[in-house]
Amino acid sequence: MPDRGNEVPRRASDSASDGPDDTPEVETTLARRGPLIEPDSPFARPVEGVAPLQAALPDSEEPPLDVHDADDAPPPVPRRSAASTTSASDIDLIPAPVPKASTEPALPASPPHNWLRDHRRTLLIWLTGALVMALAVAVGVFALRSGGRPTASPTASPSGNPSAVSSLTVDDLMTPEDATLMVPGASWVVTATAGTPSEATARAACLSATDEKVNTLATFQRTLGTSDSGQLAALQQLDVYSTAQAAEAVQATRVATLAACTEVPARIVSSTAIAGLADEAQQLTVAYDEDPVQFHTVLLLRTGRALTILDVTRTGEPVPAESAVAGLLRPLTAVCKPVEGTCPGTPTFSPTVPPSADPAGWLLTSDFPRVTPGAGKWTGTAPAALTSHGMGCENMTLASEPGPTDRKQRTYLLTQDPRVPATFGVDEMRFDFSDEATAAAFVTKLTDNLANCRDRVLTANVSELTAVRGTGASDLPVSARSFVIDQSTSDSASVSYQVSVAVAGKKVSYLLASVTADFRFTDDQLGALALRSAQRLSQ
């Protein structure tokens, strides 16, 4: 950004995104999903360019022989010669002819003529050939019966107890009575129930475009709603897999997708660490910056070979994670043993940093709020060399100030909002240091220069906001200071900036937003964004 308001943030391409590209590959494929549910449902979020997947079949699959036809067919019989109609015992009963008397010397008598003995070699050859032919026919029938179709699919042979899995039904999903535990006093009703993957068309927030390449043994889904104020609704989905390893792979894919949360208009609000509920638990609260704002409390759980998705939505304010979990305790207890998972105990909850997503250490586009409710899409450039000159009050050359061992910047732009000024944008500059003391000294110099800018620039007007503090990854303390700075460029014109300096251990970030008097972040939004920047630094 330029000295004293003469330069604006670099513009990013609308196509930039933060979503991770890697997806775990598993040999089987996801069964084809049906169309999304009704458009007015809070869980119906079609995504352009994302087509449903279909289970893959072998390229060439011959229809197998009918098993009964093959079993009922009479065995092949050896071919017999027409001359073999006389039995061996009949031949032995025919007496040898009596020779006539002769005056010539008698010759030794010839043995009686025996057809069986004379043709024994031929019969043996015929019999052997017939047996070989019969064996070949039997082998061919067996090959056709077993080789014409594939053996059991990997997903059809669970390591666990198939009968236990088959005992699960839609009755193991959340009921209106369970939902009442989430928000007491609400009048809950079931709005839809699905018992197959193709029927399970609802989608939780941030998970509309998940690419899961493992077939489920069973899928159940239910949506519930109320007629109360706040548009309170809930979605629960239960997926059972052949092995715990398959469930772990899908859970990892879902967590990565949820962490990036690239859906427009989703904004990441907070995250809660949950223990004592399942084998794995990930929670994220997101807001859809519409009018009114719609909040989604999303949970992703793994219980042995089963995965649970819960999305509880309400306008005005989010449903706390503790309340959402209360509605899941009975359903999770019902399924934990059949799927060989950890059963719920007494869950504990603590605030935590939202899960990391690429590019790690930087703000995500889903960390930014919309300035105009219901409009706008944030985009971000890839991290690159730091080139910003700042806005003048820093009183240091950001690109070459001594101290940092590495420095980069990333630029964020707001598009698809007709009100956005041409100069609006945010630069995030990140500085790495060799130790915390050097980082702290840099932060002190930069924030003091910003706070005292009017002492050097008479046309500057500086207001400092309330500092924010929190905890980053691995319980690292983080903090940030924010300022609003207006600089007069004439008697009737000025330029405005919202800036924040955040620190997490040996890393520092400097947010520089070029704004206007009527298009800017609120003080609360700026403070939340500064704290999120510090938290991202810690990851």
XYZ file of C-alpha atoms in Angstrom:
539
model
C 0.000 0.000 0.000
C 1.342 3.533 -0.694
C 2.843 6.106 1.571
C 0.205 8.498 2.957
C -2.697 7.061 1.054
C -1.392 7.079 -2.507
C -1.481 3.336 -3.073
C -4.227 0.755 -2.695
C -3.975 -2.954 -1.970
C -3.160 -5.228 -4.852
C -6.190 -6.857 -6.394
C -6.727 -10.569 -6.305
C -8.310 -12.847 -8.847
C -11.917 -13.762 -8.182
C -10.970 -17.389 -8.630
C -8.614 -17.519 -5.667
C -9.687 -19.858 -2.916
C -8.406 -21.366 0.293
C -9.812 -24.837 0.003
C -7.442 -27.781 0.354
C -6.830 -29.864 -2.772
C -5.798 -33.176 -1.232
C -8.442 -35.838 -0.784
C -7.650 -39.285 0.709
C -8.062 -41.918 -1.978
C -9.793 -45.138 -1.054
C -10.417 -47.980 -3.497
C -14.205 -47.967 -3.350
C -16.414 -45.081 -4.448
C -19.325 -43.181 -3.019
C -22.798 -44.273 -3.989
C -24.689 -41.812 -6.156
C -26.466 -39.100 -4.209
C -29.941 -37.921 -5.014
C -31.038 -34.342 -5.683
C -30.736 -31.793 -2.915
C -33.699 -31.236 -0.654
C -36.197 -28.432 -0.933
C -34.549 -25.058 -1.807
C -35.921 -23.233 1.230
C -34.310 -25.649 3.684
C -31.251 -24.305 5.541
C -29.475 -27.547 4.599
C -30.071 -27.351 0.821
C -26.910 -25.802 -0.649
C -26.158 -26.929 -4.209
C -22.667 -26.123 -5.416
C -21.990 -25.171 -9.026
C -19.733 -27.557 -10.882
C -20.003 -30.338 -8.322
C -21.626 -33.445 -9.753
C -22.738 -36.365 -7.581
C -20.487 -39.376 -7.607
C -21.630 -42.832 -8.684
C -20.439 -46.194 -7.478
C -17.888 -47.641 -9.887
C -18.503 -51.054 -11.468
C -15.986 -53.291 -13.238
C -15.425 -52.254 -16.852
C -16.591 -55.648 -18.132
C -18.885 -57.818 -16.083
C -20.286 -60.991 -17.658
C -23.649 -62.214 -16.310
C -22.967 -65.284 -14.135
C -24.445 -68.654 -14.947
C -27.557 -69.603 -13.047
C -26.288 -71.585 -10.052
C -29.295 -73.885 -10.006
C -28.981 -74.681 -13.715
C -25.371 -75.715 -13.246
C -26.056 -77.837 -10.173
C -29.096 -79.680 -11.651
C -27.433 -80.631 -14.952
C -26.631 -84.417 -15.191
C -22.936 -85.292 -15.173
C -21.394 -86.044 -18.581
C -21.289 -89.761 -19.529
C -18.362 -91.482 -21.323
C -19.057 -92.208 -25.012
C -19.656 -95.851 -25.773
C -18.893 -97.804 -29.005
C -21.698 -99.584 -30.821
C -19.727 -102.857 -30.514
C -19.695 -102.658 -26.733
C -23.369 -103.614 -26.283
C -22.417 -107.214 -25.403
C -21.305 -107.618 -21.834
C -18.071 -109.307 -20.797
C -19.903 -112.099 -18.975
C -21.865 -113.039 -22.119
C -18.659 -113.468 -24.106
C -17.093 -115.762 -21.517
C -20.098 -118.237 -21.757
C -19.623 -119.024 -25.521
C -17.795 -122.421 -25.848
C -14.762 -122.776 -28.066
C -15.372 -124.787 -31.331
C -14.366 -128.571 -31.328
C -11.758 -129.413 -34.033
C -12.460 -132.256 -36.497
C -10.343 -135.382 -36.543
C -7.351 -135.272 -38.838
C -4.542 -137.597 -39.856
C -2.083 -134.700 -39.875
C -0.074 -134.022 -36.786
C -2.160 -131.954 -34.343
C -1.158 -128.337 -33.833
C -1.346 -126.683 -30.404
C -4.879 -125.558 -29.698
C -5.540 -121.773 -29.937
C -7.027 -120.106 -26.871
C -10.749 -119.382 -27.093
C -11.656 -116.105 -28.850
C -12.496 -113.345 -26.225
C -13.719 -109.891 -27.568
C -13.208 -108.032 -24.276
C -9.638 -109.237 -23.982
C -8.916 -108.406 -27.609
C -10.314 -104.820 -27.275
C -9.192 -104.026 -23.711
C -6.621 -101.429 -24.866
C -9.187 -99.607 -27.020
C -11.726 -99.541 -24.180
C -9.149 -98.120 -21.767
C -8.312 -95.314 -24.213
C -12.006 -94.493 -24.666
C -12.703 -94.506 -20.930
C -9.713 -92.296 -20.139
C -10.743 -89.766 -22.787
C -14.293 -89.650 -21.459
C -13.071 -88.987 -17.910
C -10.828 -86.159 -19.138
C -13.737 -84.595 -21.025
C -15.983 -84.823 -17.963
C -13.351 -83.183 -15.799
C -12.885 -80.370 -18.333
C -16.626 -79.700 -18.435
C -16.808 -79.572 -14.633
C -13.876 -77.170 -14.428
C -15.435 -74.931 -17.080
C -18.760 -74.772 -15.266
C -16.993 -73.858 -12.008
C -14.926 -71.173 -13.750
C -17.999 -69.600 -15.302
C -19.864 -69.677 -11.994
C -17.084 -68.054 -9.964
C -15.037 -66.093 -12.509
C -17.863 -64.322 -14.342
C -18.528 -61.957 -11.441
C -16.298 -60.344 -8.808
C -15.857 -61.786 -5.369
C -17.197 -59.943 -2.342
C -16.550 -56.208 -2.422
C -14.197 -54.855 0.240
C -17.002 -52.694 1.576
C -19.346 -55.692 1.782
C -17.146 -57.624 4.210
C -16.914 -55.585 7.399
C -14.387 -56.514 10.013
C -17.056 -55.943 12.626
C -20.332 -57.743 13.149
C -22.597 -57.293 10.072
C -25.675 -58.387 11.992
C -24.993 -55.715 14.601
C -24.787 -53.052 11.888
C -27.980 -54.309 10.276
C -29.732 -53.808 13.608
C -29.350 -50.018 13.259
C -32.362 -48.164 11.885
C -33.695 -44.639 11.506
C -35.002 -45.040 15.052
C -31.403 -44.526 16.183
C -31.489 -40.944 14.883
C -32.382 -37.866 16.885
C -36.069 -37.537 17.789
C -38.079 -34.413 18.640
C -37.677 -35.393 22.307
C -33.875 -35.447 21.868
C -33.961 -32.091 20.060
C -35.854 -30.543 22.968
C -32.722 -31.077 25.064
C -30.824 -28.777 22.675
C -33.262 -25.863 22.908
C -35.825 -26.391 25.660
C -39.288 -25.028 24.933
C -38.999 -25.289 21.148
C -41.715 -27.235 19.311
C -39.668 -29.738 17.300
C -41.072 -31.934 14.520
C -39.435 -34.340 12.056
C -39.450 -32.801 8.577
C -37.716 -35.598 6.623
C -36.112 -38.997 7.229
C -33.879 -40.970 4.852
C -32.774 -44.584 5.165
C -30.494 -44.897 2.109
C -27.590 -42.867 0.697
C -29.599 -41.792 -2.348
C -32.343 -40.392 -0.128
C -29.931 -38.508 2.161
C -29.800 -35.276 0.163
C -29.502 -32.645 2.912
C -26.079 -31.092 3.477
C -24.506 -29.521 6.553
C -22.862 -26.102 6.423
C -19.432 -26.101 4.703
C -19.884 -29.727 3.551
C -21.892 -29.312 0.357
C -18.970 -30.273 -1.891
C -17.357 -33.105 0.096
C -15.769 -35.777 -2.127
C -15.973 -39.016 -0.140
C -14.703 -42.075 -1.969
C -15.811 -44.814 0.429
C -19.152 -46.582 0.262
C -21.157 -46.829 3.459
C -22.680 -50.019 4.811
C -25.619 -47.936 6.006
C -26.656 -44.276 5.857
C -29.466 -42.642 7.826
C -30.414 -38.971 7.829
C -33.048 -36.850 9.532
C -33.978 -33.173 9.503
C -36.046 -31.526 12.194
C -37.589 -28.074 12.377
C -39.683 -25.748 14.482
C -42.247 -23.039 13.911
C -40.677 -20.881 16.603
C -38.879 -17.614 16.002
C -35.226 -17.917 15.029
C -35.878 -20.441 12.220
C -34.505 -23.197 14.467
C -33.684 -26.415 12.584
C -31.382 -29.425 12.822
C -29.820 -32.031 10.544
C -28.349 -35.340 11.728
C -26.662 -37.938 9.529
C -25.253 -41.331 10.539
C -22.891 -43.229 8.200
C -21.563 -46.726 9.000
C -18.416 -48.073 7.292
C -16.789 -51.494 6.957
C -13.787 -50.641 9.147
C -12.698 -48.021 11.641
C -9.852 -47.147 9.245
C -12.330 -46.327 6.465
C -14.335 -44.161 8.862
C -11.140 -42.373 9.963
C -10.252 -41.549 6.345
C -13.680 -40.054 5.628
C -13.631 -38.162 8.926
C -10.276 -36.608 7.982
C -11.713 -35.494 4.618
C -14.741 -33.952 6.273
C -12.692 -32.131 8.917
C -10.397 -30.656 6.248
C -13.401 -29.469 4.221
C -15.052 -28.002 7.306
C -11.812 -26.272 8.368
C -11.474 -24.465 5.021
C -15.227 -23.760 4.796
C -15.036 -22.214 1.336
C -18.806 -21.983 0.897
C -20.166 -18.524 0.226
C -21.375 -16.827 2.418
C -19.957 -18.870 5.333
C -17.824 -17.085 7.941
C -15.984 -19.018 10.659
C -17.114 -17.768 14.077
C -15.615 -20.088 16.704
C -14.614 -23.639 17.610
C -15.057 -25.760 20.738
C -12.919 -28.712 21.849
C -15.100 -31.608 23.056
C -13.885 -34.620 25.061
C -15.733 -37.628 26.483
C -18.255 -37.892 23.651
C -16.796 -40.139 20.902
C -13.513 -41.436 19.473
C -13.074 -38.171 17.521
C -14.909 -34.862 17.734
C -14.596 -31.655 15.710
C -16.856 -28.642 16.223
C -17.128 -25.412 14.267
C -19.655 -22.598 14.438
C -20.131 -20.644 11.223
C -22.325 -17.722 10.242
C -24.029 -17.036 6.946
C -23.863 -13.253 6.713
C -27.330 -12.813 5.283
C -30.130 -10.604 6.588
C -30.744 -11.867 9.239
C -27.478 -13.680 10.008
C -27.944 -17.455 10.122
C -25.676 -19.397 12.501
C -24.743 -23.070 12.126
C -23.359 -25.176 14.986
C -21.654 -28.091 13.207
C -20.296 -31.263 14.837
C -18.337 -34.060 13.138
C -17.999 -37.191 15.288
C -16.432 -40.627 14.811
C -17.663 -43.501 16.936
C -15.761 -46.650 15.934
C -16.913 -47.453 12.384
C -19.633 -44.794 12.332
C -19.587 -41.069 11.569
C -22.150 -38.569 12.805
C -22.848 -35.128 11.350
C -24.964 -32.643 13.282
C -25.838 -29.138 12.080
C -28.084 -27.012 14.287
C -29.076 -23.694 12.728
C -30.695 -20.590 14.182
C -30.851 -16.912 13.220
C -29.792 -14.182 15.608
C -27.386 -16.223 17.738
C -25.783 -19.682 17.507
C -26.874 -22.697 19.521
C -23.970 -23.438 21.937
C -21.967 -26.603 21.291
C -22.875 -27.879 24.771
C -26.582 -27.627 23.945
C -26.167 -29.327 20.572
C -24.342 -32.266 22.166
C -27.189 -32.767 24.669
C -29.469 -33.820 21.828
C -26.962 -36.437 20.598
C -26.323 -38.343 23.832
C -29.137 -40.896 23.411
C -28.538 -41.565 19.681
C -24.774 -41.971 20.232
C -25.349 -44.323 23.162
C -27.638 -46.448 20.975
C -25.073 -46.971 18.195
C -21.696 -46.994 19.988
C -21.602 -50.745 20.774
C -22.838 -52.087 17.401
C -20.130 -50.061 15.628
C -17.434 -50.901 18.207
C -16.892 -47.301 19.277
C -16.426 -45.273 22.425
C -19.723 -44.631 24.171
C -20.519 -41.145 25.522
C -19.464 -40.358 29.054
C -19.685 -36.932 30.645
C -18.565 -34.557 27.857
C -16.331 -31.578 28.609
C -16.075 -28.391 26.535
C -13.435 -25.679 26.095
C -12.955 -22.881 23.516
C -10.235 -23.627 20.983
C -8.685 -22.289 17.791
C -10.579 -23.139 14.586
C -8.842 -26.015 12.777
C -6.007 -25.088 10.443
C -6.404 -24.973 6.671
C -4.150 -24.085 3.741
C -2.375 -21.747 3.543
C -1.490 -22.444 7.178
C -0.612 -19.401 9.280
C -2.694 -16.964 7.214
C -6.225 -15.653 7.429
C -8.726 -17.613 5.338
C -11.287 -15.899 3.158
C -13.897 -17.555 5.410
C -12.442 -15.598 8.370
C -13.654 -12.303 6.847
C -17.149 -10.876 7.428
C -19.300 -9.402 4.732
C -19.614 -5.638 4.922
C -23.028 -5.658 3.232
C -25.315 -8.411 4.592
C -26.363 -10.762 1.819
C -23.737 -9.632 -0.709
C -20.044 -10.099 -1.325
C -17.452 -12.817 -1.849
C -13.927 -12.624 -0.416
C -10.943 -13.760 -2.473
C -7.264 -13.960 -1.562
C -3.956 -14.077 -3.394
C -1.263 -16.634 -2.625
C 1.363 -15.511 -0.066
C 4.199 -13.687 -1.843
C 7.120 -11.337 -1.189
C 6.226 -8.278 0.872
C 6.043 -5.174 -1.325
C 3.618 -2.912 0.565
C 4.820 0.573 1.544
C 2.192 0.818 4.250
C 0.076 3.937 4.734
C 2.700 6.296 6.190
C 2.039 6.170 9.930
C 4.198 3.053 10.403
C 7.345 5.251 10.162
C 9.392 2.235 9.026
C 10.161 0.515 5.747
C 8.131 -2.680 6.103
C 9.920 -4.476 3.277
C 13.383 -4.009 4.790
C 13.042 -3.136 8.499
C 15.800 -4.999 10.436
C 14.746 -7.887 12.663
C 12.495 -10.287 10.728
C 14.027 -13.490 9.343
C 11.215 -13.790 6.798
C 8.390 -11.537 5.620
C 5.520 -12.076 3.170
C 2.130 -10.603 2.354
C -1.242 -11.683 1.091
C -3.983 -9.447 -0.344
C -7.738 -9.957 0.103
C -10.457 -8.371 -2.011
C -14.219 -8.251 -1.672
C -16.120 -8.887 -4.914
C -19.778 -9.328 -5.899
C -20.892 -6.419 -3.730
C -22.224 -3.450 -5.736
C -21.370 -1.089 -2.875
C -17.686 -1.980 -2.564
C -15.384 1.009 -3.346
C -12.629 0.533 -5.899
C -10.003 1.248 -3.206
C -11.325 -1.258 -0.646
C -9.070 -4.194 0.267
C -6.919 -5.742 2.990
C -3.203 -6.530 3.050
C -1.995 -9.059 5.606
C 1.766 -8.812 6.180
C 3.471 -11.566 8.184
C 6.879 -11.292 9.866
C 8.864 -14.197 11.356
C 11.553 -13.677 13.998
C 14.280 -15.781 15.562
C 12.949 -15.308 19.093
C 10.010 -13.817 20.984
C 12.006 -10.886 22.360
C 12.891 -9.614 18.881
C 9.261 -10.059 17.790
C 8.031 -8.129 20.842
C 10.439 -5.259 20.144
C 9.191 -5.017 16.540
C 5.553 -4.974 17.735
C 6.260 -2.224 20.277
C 7.963 0.004 17.675
C 5.222 -0.488 15.069
C 2.248 0.037 17.414
C 3.850 3.078 19.077
C 4.450 4.650 15.664
C 0.825 4.049 14.688
C -0.544 5.421 17.950
C 1.630 8.548 17.771
C 1.176 9.239 14.078
C -0.471 12.621 14.724
C 2.722 13.819 16.414
C 4.512 13.455 13.081
C 1.649 13.940 10.575
C -0.611 16.810 11.548
C -3.305 15.746 9.074
C -3.698 12.306 10.716
C -6.457 11.468 13.174
C -5.823 8.246 15.162
C -8.266 6.268 17.333
C -7.154 3.120 19.150
C -9.681 0.365 19.790
C -9.784 -2.019 22.728
C -6.935 -4.530 22.577
C -7.840 -8.205 22.267
C -6.198 -11.234 23.862
C -6.722 -14.959 23.539
C -5.143 -18.376 23.225
C -3.690 -19.826 20.059
C -2.679 -23.341 19.075
C -0.896 -25.355 21.776
C -2.184 -22.847 24.367
C 0.138 -20.115 23.047
C -0.944 -16.654 24.328
C -1.871 -14.275 21.482
C -2.872 -10.617 21.387
C -3.571 -7.724 19.005
C -3.944 -3.919 18.964
C -6.165 -2.135 16.411
C -6.400 1.475 15.183
C -8.616 3.582 12.932
C -6.603 6.259 11.103
C -7.993 9.035 8.916
C -5.684 11.300 6.908
C -6.886 14.524 5.314
C -5.855 14.974 1.703
C -7.622 18.344 1.276
C -10.049 20.562 3.122
C -12.925 18.336 2.007
C -11.382 14.898 1.407
C -9.546 12.244 3.392
C -8.440 8.623 3.234
C -9.222 6.079 5.933
C -7.528 2.945 7.200
C -8.278 0.229 9.735
C -5.095 -1.471 10.946
C -4.202 -4.191 13.453
C -0.914 -5.577 14.784
C -1.113 -9.162 16.128
C 1.543 -11.281 17.803
C 1.826 -15.004 18.548
C 5.187 -15.993 20.003
C 7.855 -15.382 17.342
C 5.377 -14.364 14.618
C 3.748 -10.988 13.930
C 1.035 -9.943 11.501
C 0.089 -6.468 10.327
C -3.400 -5.993 8.812
C -3.851 -2.877 6.697
C -7.382 -2.266 5.394
C -8.095 0.600 3.000
C -11.687 1.655 3.789
C -14.070 4.599 3.432
C -16.314 6.448 5.839
C -19.378 4.441 4.821
C -17.780 1.115 3.833
C -15.655 -0.410 6.594
C -15.594 -3.117 9.258
C -17.330 -2.450 12.545
C -15.081 -2.150 15.588
C -16.177 -5.609 16.754
C -15.501 -7.110 13.341
C -12.035 -5.564 13.214
C -11.202 -6.826 16.725
C -12.394 -10.351 15.870
C -10.396 -10.343 12.632
C -7.242 -9.171 14.456
C -7.585 -11.946 17.066
C -8.195 -14.547 14.350
C -5.026 -13.366 12.573
C -3.056 -13.938 15.795
C -4.611 -17.394 16.191
C -3.755 -18.334 12.614
C -0.163 -17.231 13.251
C 0.069 -19.825 16.018
C -0.927 -22.750 13.778
